[in-house]
CSV table of C-alpha atoms in Angstrom, one decimal:
chain,number,residue,atom,x,y,z
A,1,UNK,CA,0.0,0.0,0.0
A,2,UNK,CA,2.8,2.4,-0.9
A,3,UNK,CA,2.0,6.0,-1.1
A,4,UNK,CA,2.5,7.2,-4.7
A,5,UNK,CA,1.6,10.9,-4.2
A,6,UNK,CA,1.7,13.3,-1.4
A,7,UNK,CA,1.6,17.0,-1.0
A,8,UNK,CA,0.0,19.7,1.1
A,9,UNK,CA,3.0,20.9,3.1
A,10,UNK,CA,2.2,24.6,3.3
A,11,UNK,CA,5.3,25.2,5.3
A,12,UNK,CA,8.0,22.8,6.4
A,13,UNK,CA,8.5,22.8,10.1
A,14,UNK,CA,11.4,21.6,12.1
A,15,UNK,CA,10.6,19.1,14.8
A,16,UNK,CA,13.3,17.7,17.0
A,17,UNK,CA,12.9,13.9,17.0
A,18,UNK,CA,16.1,13.3,18.9
A,19,UNK,CA,14.4,13.6,22.3
A,20,UNK,CA,12.1,10.6,22.1
A,21,UNK,CA,9.5,10.9,24.8
A,22,UNK,CA,8.6,7.3,25.8
A,23,UNK,CA,6.8,6.4,29.0
A,24,UNK,CA,6.3,2.8,30.2
A,25,UNK,CA,5.1,1.1,33.3
A,26,UNK,CA,8.3,-0.9,33.4
A,27,UNK,CA,11.9,-0.1,32.5
A,28,UNK,CA,12.6,-0.9,28.9
A,29,UNK,CA,15.9,-2.1,27.4
A,30,UNK,CA,17.2,-1.3,23.9
A,31,UNK,CA,14.7,-3.8,22.4
A,32,UNK,CA,11.0,-4.4,22.2
A,33,UNK,CA,8.9,-7.4,21.2
A,34,UNK,CA,5.4,-6.3,20.1
A,35,UNK,CA,2.8,-9.0,19.8
A,36,UNK,CA,1.0,-9.4,16.5
A,37,UNK,CA,-2.3,-11.2,16.4
A,38,UNK,CA,-2.7,-13.9,13.7
A,39,UNK,CA,-4.8,-13.6,10.6
A,40,UNK,CA,-8.6,-14.1,10.8
A,41,UNK,CA,-8.8,-13.3,14.5
A,42,UNK,CA,-11.7,-10.9,13.7
A,43,UNK,CA,-13.4,-13.2,11.3
A,44,UNK,CA,-16.2,-15.6,12.5
A,45,UNK,CA,-15.7,-18.0,9.5
A,46,UNK,CA,-12.2,-18.2,8.1
A,47,UNK,CA,-11.8,-19.1,4.4
A,48,UNK,CA,-11.7,-22.7,3.4
A,49,UNK,CA,-8.2,-22.3,1.9
A,50,UNK,CA,-5.5,-22.6,4.6
A,51,UNK,CA,-1.7,-22.9,4.7
A,52,UNK,CA,-0.5,-26.1,6.3
A,53,UNK,CA,1.3,-24.7,9.3
A,54,UNK,CA,2.0,-26.0,12.8
A,55,UNK,CA,0.0,-24.5,15.6
A,56,UNK,CA,2.9,-23.2,17.6
A,57,UNK,CA,3.5,-20.2,19.8
A,58,UNK,CA,6.5,-18.2,20.9
A,59,UNK,CA,7.3,-17.3,24.5
A,60,UNK,CA,8.0,-13.6,25.0
A,61,UNK,CA,10.7,-12.3,27.2
A,62,UNK,CA,9.3,-11.2,30.7
A,63,UNK,CA,9.8,-7.5,29.9
A,64,UNK,CA,8.5,-7.6,26.4
A,65,UNK,CA,5.9,-5.0,25.3
A,66,UNK,CA,3.4,-6.4,22.9
A,67,UNK,CA,0.7,-4.4,21.0
A,68,UNK,CA,-1.3,-6.7,18.7
A,69,UNK,CA,-1.8,-6.8,15.0
A,70,UNK,CA,-4.9,-8.4,13.5
A,71,UNK,CA,-6.1,-9.3,10.0
A,72,UNK,CA,-8.4,-7.4,7.7
A,73,UNK,CA,-11.3,-9.5,6.3
A,74,UNK,CA,-11.2,-8.1,2.8
A,75,UNK,CA,-7.4,-7.8,2.5
A,76,UNK,CA,-4.3,-9.8,3.4
A,77,UNK,CA,-2.7,-6.9,5.1
A,78,UNK,CA,-2.2,-6.8,8.9
A,79,UNK,CA,-3.8,-4.4,11.4
A,80,UNK,CA,-2.1,-2.9,14.5
A,81,UNK,CA,-4.1,-2.1,17.6
A,82,UNK,CA,-3.0,1.3,18.8
A,83,UNK,CA,-4.3,3.5,21.7
A,84,UNK,CA,-4.7,7.1,20.7
A,85,UNK,CA,-5.3,10.2,22.8
A,86,UNK,CA,-5.8,10.9,26.5
A,87,UNK,CA,-9.3,10.9,27.9
A,88,UNK,CA,-10.9,10.6,31.4
A,89,UNK,CA,-11.4,7.0,32.6
A,90,UNK,CA,-9.4,3.8,32.6
A,91,UNK,CA,-7.9,3.1,30.1
A,92,UNK,CA,-7.2,6.7,29.3
A,93,UNK,CA,-6.9,6.1,25.6
A,94,UNK,CA,-9.2,4.8,22.8
A,95,UNK,CA,-8.0,1.8,20.8
A,96,UNK,CA,-8.2,1.7,17.1
A,97,UNK,CA,-7.1,-0.9,14.4
A,98,UNK,CA,-4.8,0.6,11.9
A,99,UNK,CA,-3.4,-1.0,8.8
A,100,UNK,CA,0.3,-1.8,9.0
A,101,UNK,CA,2.0,-0.3,6.0
A,102,UNK,CA,5.8,-0.4,5.3
A,103,UNK,CA,5.1,1.4,2.0
A,104,UNK,CA,4.1,4.7,3.6
A,105,UNK,CA,5.4,6.8,6.5
A,106,UNK,CA,2.5,8.8,7.9
A,107,UNK,CA,0.2,7.4,10.5
A,108,UNK,CA,-3.3,8.7,10.3
A,109,UNK,CA,-6.8,8.0,11.7
A,110,UNK,CA,-10.3,9.2,10.8
A,111,UNK,CA,-11.1,12.2,12.9
A,112,UNK,CA,-14.6,13.5,13.9
A,113,UNK,CA,-14.3,16.4,11.5
A,114,UNK,CA,-14.7,14.2,8.4
A,115,UNK,CA,-18.3,13.7,9.4
A,116,UNK,CA,-19.0,17.5,9.4
A,117,UNK,CA,-21.8,17.8,6.8
A,118,UNK,CA,-21.3,21.6,6.8
A,119,UNK,CA,-17.8,21.2,5.2
A,120,UNK,CA,-17.9,20.5,1.5
A,121,UNK,CA,-15.6,17.8,0.2
A,122,UNK,CA,-15.3,15.9,3.4
A,123,UNK,CA,-16.0,12.2,3.5
A,124,UNK,CA,-15.6,9.4,6.1
A,125,UNK,CA,-15.7,5.8,5.0
A,126,UNK,CA,-17.8,3.6,7.2
A,127,UNK,CA,-16.0,2.2,10.3
A,128,UNK,CA,-17.1,0.1,13.3
A,129,UNK,CA,-15.6,2.3,16.0
A,130,UNK,CA,-16.5,5.9,16.8
A,131,UNK,CA,-14.4,8.5,14.9
A,132,UNK,CA,-11.4,9.8,16.9
A,133,UNK,CA,-12.4,12.9,18.9
A,134,UNK,CA,-9.3,15.0,18.6
A,135,UNK,CA,-11.2,18.0,20.1
A,136,UNK,CA,-11.7,16.3,23.4
A,137,UNK,CA,-8.3,14.5,23.7
A,138,UNK,CA,-6.2,16.2,26.4
A,139,UNK,CA,-2.9,15.3,24.6
A,140,UNK,CA,-3.9,16.4,21.1
A,141,UNK,CA,-2.6,19.6,19.5
A,142,UNK,CA,-2.6,21.0,16.0
A,143,UNK,CA,0.7,21.4,14.2
A,144,UNK,CA,1.0,24.9,13.0
A,145,UNK,CA,3.4,26.4,10.5
A,146,UNK,CA,5.9,28.9,11.8
A,147,UNK,CA,5.0,31.7,9.5
A,148,UNK,CA,1.3,32.4,9.8
A,149,UNK,CA,0.4,29.8,12.5
A,150,UNK,CA,-2.0,27.9,10.3
A,151,UNK,CA,-2.8,24.2,10.4
A,152,UNK,CA,-0.5,22.1,8.2
A,153,UNK,CA,-2.5,20.0,5.7
A,154,UNK,CA,-1.5,16.6,4.3
A,155,UNK,CA,-2.7,14.5,1.4
A,156,UNK,CA,-1.8,10.9,0.5
A,157,UNK,CA,-3.0,8.8,-2.4
A,158,UNK,CA,-2.0,5.1,-2.2
A,159,UNK,CA,-1.2,2.7,-5.0
A,160,UNK,CA,-4.7,1.2,-4.9
A,161,UNK,CA,-6.1,4.8,-5.1
A,162,UNK,CA,-7.4,4.8,-1.6
A,163,UNK,CA,-6.6,8.2,0.0
A,164,UNK,CA,-6.6,10.4,3.0
A,165,UNK,CA,-6.3,14.1,3.5
A,166,UNK,CA,-6.6,16.3,6.6
A,167,UNK,CA,-4.4,18.2,9.0
A,168,UNK,CA,-1.3,17.2,10.9
A,169,UNK,CA,-1.5,17.0,14.7
A,170,UNK,CA,0.6,15.8,17.7
A,171,UNK,CA,-0.7,13.1,19.9
A,172,UNK,CA,0.2,10.4,22.4
A,173,UNK,CA,0.1,6.8,21.1
A,174,UNK,CA,-0.3,3.9,23.5
A,175,UNK,CA,0.4,0.2,22.7
A,176,UNK,CA,-1.5,-2.3,24.9
A,177,UNK,CA,0.9,-5.0,26.0
A,178,UNK,CA,0.5,-8.6,27.0
A,179,UNK,CA,1.5,-12.2,26.5
A,180,UNK,CA,1.0,-14.4,23.4
A,181,UNK,CA,-2.2,-15.6,25.0
A,182,UNK,CA,-3.6,-12.1,24.6
A,183,UNK,CA,-3.7,-11.0,28.2
A,184,UNK,CA,-2.9,-7.4,28.8
A,185,UNK,CA,-1.0,-6.1,31.8
A,186,UNK,CA,1.3,-3.3,30.7
A,187,UNK,CA,1.4,-0.4,28.3
A,188,UNK,CA,3.9,1.7,26.5
A,189,UNK,CA,3.1,5.3,25.6
A,190,UNK,CA,4.9,7.5,23.1
A,191,UNK,CA,4.3,11.2,23.4
A,192,UNK,CA,4.4,13.8,20.7
A,193,UNK,CA,3.8,11.6,17.7
A,194,UNK,CA,3.0,13.5,14.6
A,195,UNK,CA,0.0,11.9,12.8
A,196,UNK,CA,-2.7,12.8,10.3
A,197,UNK,CA,-6.1,13.7,11.5
A,198,UNK,CA,-8.1,12.4,8.5
A,199,UNK,CA,-10.9,14.7,7.3
A,200,UNK,CA,-11.5,13.3,3.8
A,201,UNK,CA,-10.8,9.6,3.5
A,202,UNK,CA,-11.6,6.9,1.0
A,203,UNK,CA,-11.0,3.1,1.5
A,204,UNK,CA,-12.3,0.8,-1.2
A,205,UNK,CA,-12.3,-2.2,1.1
A,206,UNK,CA,-15.0,-0.7,3.4
A,207,UNK,CA,-18.4,-2.3,2.9
A,208,UNK,CA,-20.4,-1.3,5.9
A,209,UNK,CA,-20.3,0.2,9.4
A,210,UNK,CA,-18.8,-3.1,10.6
A,211,UNK,CA,-15.5,-2.2,8.9
A,212,UNK,CA,-12.8,-2.3,11.5
A,213,UNK,CA,-10.0,-0.2,10.0
A,214,UNK,CA,-9.8,3.3,11.4
A,215,UNK,CA,-6.6,4.4,9.5
A,216,UNK,CA,-3.1,3.5,8.6
A,217,UNK,CA,0.0,2.8,10.7
A,218,UNK,CA,2.8,4.1,8.5
A,219,UNK,CA,6.0,2.2,9.1
A,220,UNK,CA,8.1,3.7,6.3
A,221,UNK,CA,10.6,6.5,6.4
A,222,UNK,CA,11.3,7.2,2.8
A,223,UNK,CA,8.5,9.5,1.5
A,224,UNK,CA,7.6,13.1,2.0
A,225,UNK,CA,6.3,12.3,5.5
A,226,UNK,CA,9.3,10.2,6.6
A,227,UNK,CA,10.4,12.7,9.2
A,228,UNK,CA,7.1,12.1,11.0
A,229,UNK,CA,7.3,8.3,11.0
A,230,UNK,CA,6.7,6.5,14.4
A,231,UNK,CA,10.0,4.7,13.7
A,232,UNK,CA,11.9,7.9,14.3
A,233,UNK,CA,10.3,8.1,17.7
A,234,UNK,CA,11.4,4.5,18.5
A,235,UNK,CA,15.0,4.9,17.3
A,236,UNK,CA,16.5,5.1,20.9
A,237,UNK,CA,15.0,1.7,21.6
A,238,UNK,CA,15.2,0.0,18.2
A,239,UNK,CA,18.5,1.3,16.9
A,240,UNK,CA,16.8,1.7,13.6
A,241,UNK,CA,16.0,-2.0,13.3
A,242,UNK,CA,12.6,-3.8,13.2
A,243,UNK,CA,11.4,-7.2,12.0
A,244,UNK,CA,8.3,-9.2,11.3
A,245,UNK,CA,7.4,-12.7,10.4
A,246,UNK,CA,4.0,-13.4,8.9
A,247,UNK,CA,2.1,-16.6,9.6
A,248,UNK,CA,-0.1,-18.0,6.8
A,249,UNK,CA,-3.9,-18.4,6.9
A,250,UNK,CA,-4.9,-21.1,9.4
A,251,UNK,CA,-8.1,-22.1,11.1
A,252,UNK,CA,-6.7,-21.7,14.6
A,253,UNK,CA,-5.1,-18.4,15.7
A,254,UNK,CA,-1.3,-18.2,15.6
A,255,UNK,CA,0.8,-15.4,17.1
A,256,UNK,CA,3.1,-13.1,15.2
A,257,UNK,CA,5.5,-10.5,16.4
A,258,UNK,CA,6.8,-7.1,15.4
A,259,UNK,CA,10.3,-6.9,17.0
A,260,UNK,CA,12.7,-4.0,17.6
A,261,UNK,CA,16.4,-3.8,18.3
A,262,UNK,CA,17.9,-6.5,20.5
A,263,UNK,CA,14.7,-8.5,20.6
A,264,UNK,CA,15.1,-9.4,16.9
A,265,UNK,CA,15.9,-13.1,16.4
A,266,UNK,CA,17.6,-13.6,13.0
A,267,UNK,CA,16.8,-16.8,11.1
A,268,UNK,CA,19.5,-19.4,10.6
A,269,UNK,CA,19.8,-18.9,6.8
A,270,UNK,CA,20.1,-15.1,6.8
A,271,UNK,CA,20.5,-13.2,3.5
A,272,UNK,CA,21.3,-9.5,3.0
A,273,UNK,CA,20.6,-7.0,0.3
A,274,UNK,CA,21.0,-3.2,0.4
A,275,UNK,CA,18.2,-0.7,0.0
A,276,UNK,CA,18.4,1.4,-3.1
A,277,UNK,CA,20.0,4.8,-2.5
A,278,UNK,CA,17.3,6.7,-4.4
A,279,UNK,CA,14.8,5.5,-1.8
A,280,UNK,CA,12.0,8.1,-2.1
A,281,UNK,CA,9.4,5.3,-2.6
A,282,UNK,CA,9.4,3.0,0.3
A,283,UNK,CA,11.8,0.2,1.2
A,284,UNK,CA,13.1,-0.8,-2.2
A,285,UNK,CA,15.9,-3.2,-3.0
A,286,UNK,CA,17.7,-3.9,-6.3
A,287,UNK,CA,16.0,-6.7,-8.3
A,288,UNK,CA,18.0,-8.4,-11.0
A,289,UNK,CA,15.7,-11.1,-12.2
A,290,UNK,CA,13.0,-13.7,-11.6
A,291,UNK,CA,13.1,-17.5,-11.5
A,292,UNK,CA,10.5,-20.3,-12.1
A,293,UNK,CA,11.0,-23.8,-10.7
A,294,UNK,CA,14.6,-22.9,-9.9
A,295,UNK,CA,15.5,-21.7,-13.3
A,296,UNK,CA,16.2,-18.1,-14.1
A,297,UNK,CA,13.9,-16.5,-16.6
A,298,UNK,CA,15.3,-14.7,-19.7
A,299,UNK,CA,14.6,-11.1,-18.5
A,300,UNK,CA,16.8,-8.1,-19.1
A,301,UNK,CA,17.8,-6.7,-15.7
A,302,UNK,CA,17.3,-3.2,-17.1
A,303,UNK,CA,13.5,-3.9,-16.9
A,304,UNK,CA,13.8,-3.5,-13.1
A,305,UNK,CA,16.1,-0.5,-13.2
A,306,UNK,CA,14.8,2.9,-12.0
A,307,UNK,CA,13.5,5.1,-14.7
A,308,UNK,CA,12.4,8.5,-13.2
A,309,UNK,CA,11.4,10.0,-16.5
A,310,UNK,CA,8.8,7.3,-16.8
A,311,UNK,CA,7.8,7.6,-13.1
A,312,UNK,CA,9.0,4.0,-12.7
A,313,UNK,CA,10.9,3.8,-9.3
A,314,UNK,CA,12.7,0.6,-10.2
A,315,UNK,CA,13.8,-2.2,-7.9
A,316,UNK,CA,11.4,-4.1,-5.8
A,317,UNK,CA,9.3,-2.5,-3.0
A,318,UNK,CA,8.9,-4.6,0.2
A,319,UNK,CA,5.3,-3.7,1.1
A,320,UNK,CA,3.4,-5.1,4.0
A,321,UNK,CA,0.3,-3.1,3.1
A,322,UNK,CA,-0.1,-4.9,-0.3
A,323,UNK,CA,-2.0,-8.2,-0.5
A,324,UNK,CA,-0.2,-9.8,-3.4
A,325,UNK,CA,2.9,-9.1,-5.4
A,326,UNK,CA,3.1,-6.9,-8.5
A,327,UNK,CA,5.7,-7.3,-11.2
A,328,UNK,CA,6.4,-4.8,-13.9
A,329,UNK,CA,4.6,-5.8,-17.1
A,330,UNK,CA,7.5,-6.8,-19.3
A,331,UNK,CA,8.8,-9.2,-16.7
A,332,UNK,CA,5.4,-10.5,-15.6
A,333,UNK,CA,4.6,-11.6,-19.2
A,334,UNK,CA,7.6,-13.9,-19.1
A,335,UNK,CA,6.5,-15.4,-15.8
A,336,UNK,CA,2.9,-15.8,-16.9
A,337,UNK,CA,4.0,-17.6,-20.0
A,338,UNK,CA,5.9,-20.1,-17.9
A,339,UNK,CA,2.9,-20.6,-15.5
A,340,UNK,CA,0.6,-21.3,-18.4
A,341,UNK,CA,3.0,-23.8,-20.0
A,342,UNK,CA,3.5,-25.6,-16.7
A,343,UNK,CA,-0.2,-26.1,-16.1
A,344,UNK,CA,-0.9,-27.1,-19.7
A,345,UNK,CA,1.3,-30.1,-19.1
A,346,UNK,CA,-0.7,-31.2,-16.1
A,347,UNK,CA,-3.9,-33.0,-17.4
A,348,UNK,CA,-5.7,-32.9,-14.0
A,349,UNK,CA,-5.7,-29.0,-14.0
A,350,UNK,CA,-8.2,-27.0,-16.0
A,351,UNK,CA,-7.9,-23.2,-16.6
A,352,UNK,CA,-10.5,-21.1,-14.7
A,353,UNK,CA,-11.2,-17.5,-14.3
A,354,UNK,CA,-10.5,-15.9,-10.9
A,355,UNK,CA,-11.4,-12.5,-9.4
A,356,UNK,CA,-10.4,-9.5,-11.6
A,357,UNK,CA,-9.2,-11.9,-14.3
A,358,UNK,CA,-6.6,-13.6,-12.2
A,359,UNK,CA,-4.8,-16.7,-13.6
A,360,UNK,CA,-6.4,-19.7,-11.9
A,361,UNK,CA,-6.4,-23.5,-12.4
A,362,UNK,CA,-8.9,-26.0,-10.9
A,363,UNK,CA,-8.7,-29.8,-10.3
A,364,UNK,CA,-11.5,-32.0,-9.3
A,365,UNK,CA,-10.0,-33.7,-6.3
A,366,UNK,CA,-8.2,-32.4,-3.3
A,367,UNK,CA,-4.5,-32.8,-2.7
A,368,UNK,CA,-3.4,-29.5,-1.3
A,369,UNK,CA,-0.1,-27.9,-2.2
A,370,UNK,CA,1.9,-30.6,-3.9
A,371,UNK,CA,5.1,-30.9,-5.9
A,372,UNK,CA,3.0,-30.3,-9.0
A,373,UNK,CA,2.8,-26.6,-8.1
A,374,UNK,CA,5.7,-24.4,-9.1
A,375,UNK,CA,8.0,-22.1,-7.1
A,376,UNK,CA,9.0,-18.6,-8.0
A,377,UNK,CA,12.3,-16.9,-7.1
A,378,UNK,CA,13.1,-13.2,-6.7
A,379,UNK,CA,16.8,-12.6,-7.5
A,380,UNK,CA,17.7,-9.5,-5.4
A,381,UNK,CA,21.3,-8.1,-5.6
A,382,UNK,CA,23.4,-10.4,-3.4
A,383,UNK,CA,20.4,-12.5,-2.2
A,384,UNK,CA,17.6,-14.6,-3.5
A,385,UNK,CA,14.1,-15.2,-2.1
A,386,UNK,CA,12.6,-18.5,-3.0
A,387,UNK,CA,8.8,-18.4,-2.7
A,388,UNK,CA,7.1,-21.8,-2.2
A,389,UNK,CA,3.8,-22.7,-3.8
A,390,UNK,CA,2.0,-21.7,-0.7
A,391,UNK,CA,3.2,-18.2,-1.3
A,392,UNK,CA,2.6,-18.2,-5.0
A,393,UNK,CA,-0.9,-19.5,-5.3
A,394,UNK,CA,-4.0,-18.9,-3.2
A,395,UNK,CA,-5.9,-22.1,-2.6
A,396,UNK,CA,-9.7,-22.4,-2.4
A,397,UNK,CA,-11.6,-25.6,-1.9
A,398,UNK,CA,-15.3,-26.0,-2.8
A,399,UNK,CA,-16.6,-28.9,-0.8
A,400,UNK,CA,-20.2,-28.3,-1.9
A,401,UNK,CA,-19.3,-29.8,-5.3
A,402,UNK,CA,-19.1,-33.6,-5.7
A,403,UNK,CA,-16.3,-34.4,-6.0
A,404,UNK,CA,-14.8,-31.3,-4.3
A,405,UNK,CA,-13.0,-28.8,-6.5
A,406,UNK,CA,-9.7,-27.3,-5.6
A,407,UNK,CA,-8.7,-24.0,-7.3
A,408,UNK,CA,-5.2,-22.3,-7.2
A,409,UNK,CA,-5.0,-18.7,-8.3
A,410,UNK,CA,-1.7,-16.9,-9.0
A,411,UNK,CA,-1.2,-14.2,-6.3
A,412,UNK,CA,1.1,-12.1,-8.6
A,413,UNK,CA,-0.2,-9.6,-11.0
A,414,UNK,CA,1.1,-7.3,-13.7
A,415,UNK,CA,1.8,-3.6,-13.1
A,416,UNK,CA,2.6,-0.8,-15.5
A,417,UNK,CA,5.1,1.0,-13.3
A,418,UNK,CA,6.6,-0.9,-10.4
A,419,UNK,CA,7.5,-4.3,-8.9
A,420,UNK,CA,6.5,-5.0,-5.3
A,421,UNK,CA,6.7,-7.9,-2.9
A,422,UNK,CA,3.3,-8.2,-1.2
A,423,UNK,CA,2.3,-9.8,2.1
A,424,UNK,CA,1.1,-13.1,0.5
A,425,UNK,CA,4.6,-13.8,-0.8
A,426,UNK,CA,6.2,-12.8,2.6
A,427,UNK,CA,4.6,-15.6,4.6
A,428,UNK,CA,7.0,-17.8,6.6
A,429,UNK,CA,10.0,-15.5,5.8
A,430,UNK,CA,11.5,-13.3,8.5
A,431,UNK,CA,12.3,-9.8,7.3
A,432,UNK,CA,14.6,-7.5,9.2
A,433,UNK,CA,14.7,-3.8,8.2
A,434,UNK,CA,17.8,-2.0,9.2
A,435,UNK,CA,17.3,1.7,8.5
A,436,UNK,CA,20.7,2.7,9.9
A,437,UNK,CA,22.8,0.4,7.7
A,438,UNK,CA,20.3,0.8,4.8
A,439,UNK,CA,19.8,-3.0,4.3
A,440,UNK,CA,17.2,-5.7,4.3
A,441,UNK,CA,17.9,-9.1,5.8
A,442,UNK,CA,15.6,-12.1,5.4
A,443,UNK,CA,15.5,-15.8,5.6
A,444,UNK,CA,13.0,-18.7,5.6
A,445,UNK,CA,11.4,-19.3,9.1
A,446,UNK,CA,8.6,-21.1,10.8
A,447,UNK,CA,6.9,-17.9,11.8
A,448,UNK,CA,4.4,-19.7,14.1
A,449,UNK,CA,7.3,-20.9,16.3
A,450,UNK,CA,10.1,-18.4,15.8
A,451,UNK,CA,8.5,-15.1,14.8
């Protein structure tokens, strides 16, 4: 869910982010482990397609601080539970679910002003929880430019054309903590966080007032709003490093973790690649080629090179806010050709049409992910990522039909201007983002046990 356009800075203000104001109920070391809640926690009936994963758990350190992340029903992206503001009562904050997005930097939430019918052009998408009442929060303040003391506007349009615009404010964010079992006993509060108070917001995934997403938790640092990223506030604790390890879709809940600094547990087979220096478009790494079934495809590496004149950022964006991967068109066509050729040689599979014209194949008995299904490789500079069939194809089983039908849809699509590694292809791989050394580390991992 990378931000592809942002403007609205009437006047750039200087904010000192070196003095990180962090309060906690216990002393905190130079690392944190934040609990992430497994996919489909909020869904009464999980989909029939599941990844074959063990139902493991990971024991947290005694002093670990753990705010949860939960799944979004209509999207594969993760949600972070964040307490916002200061109000009378216990707890003193109001919790909201925000979409975790490494492709954008600004954290924002829908504010009460977007429902003001007297203001033309304002729009709130439906959400389950009450809109954030910034006017009654004791810790909220508007950010004003130094020249004429006016509110500073922001505007973000994402790659899927969802958008938010409003004004920048300062607020206290609180992360409920607890164990892997979900119990909550401690909190960590971060003061003076710059965030967007959304007054005109559009989210194409919202369908009704039961929609749980209240905004976006921006975990990037490389766009116009990078100086306001929550990561800047956490640098004294994280040392500029964070990691996550996504668990696949399962019928029983499995924990996941967002870790910082010394709490990061590197996988055994660790690989390293550098972020691109021209990083004004999220966490991008150099991509040199693609592979299919262990064999490199005949693709000119220049296809993935940055081309600013064509507004093509180049490389590969590592994007937690994007459901499935996107590959720039010229390279995708080579991959699609191999997929079609592979399945045409398998008599038990028949082509079928998936959502939005996705490439799908159906067989009329159930075997699950087997050796018949191909793998895909991303050749980054100095490191390669091998994606198993579970990360290449979305599996759906229709047991109502006799015999049951099993359909596999390619979770990679073509894109006119960029290549991005989506969340679906990141399952069971631990990613470590090092913003100080400007590098990405990753390796295969059983995320249910060693997240």
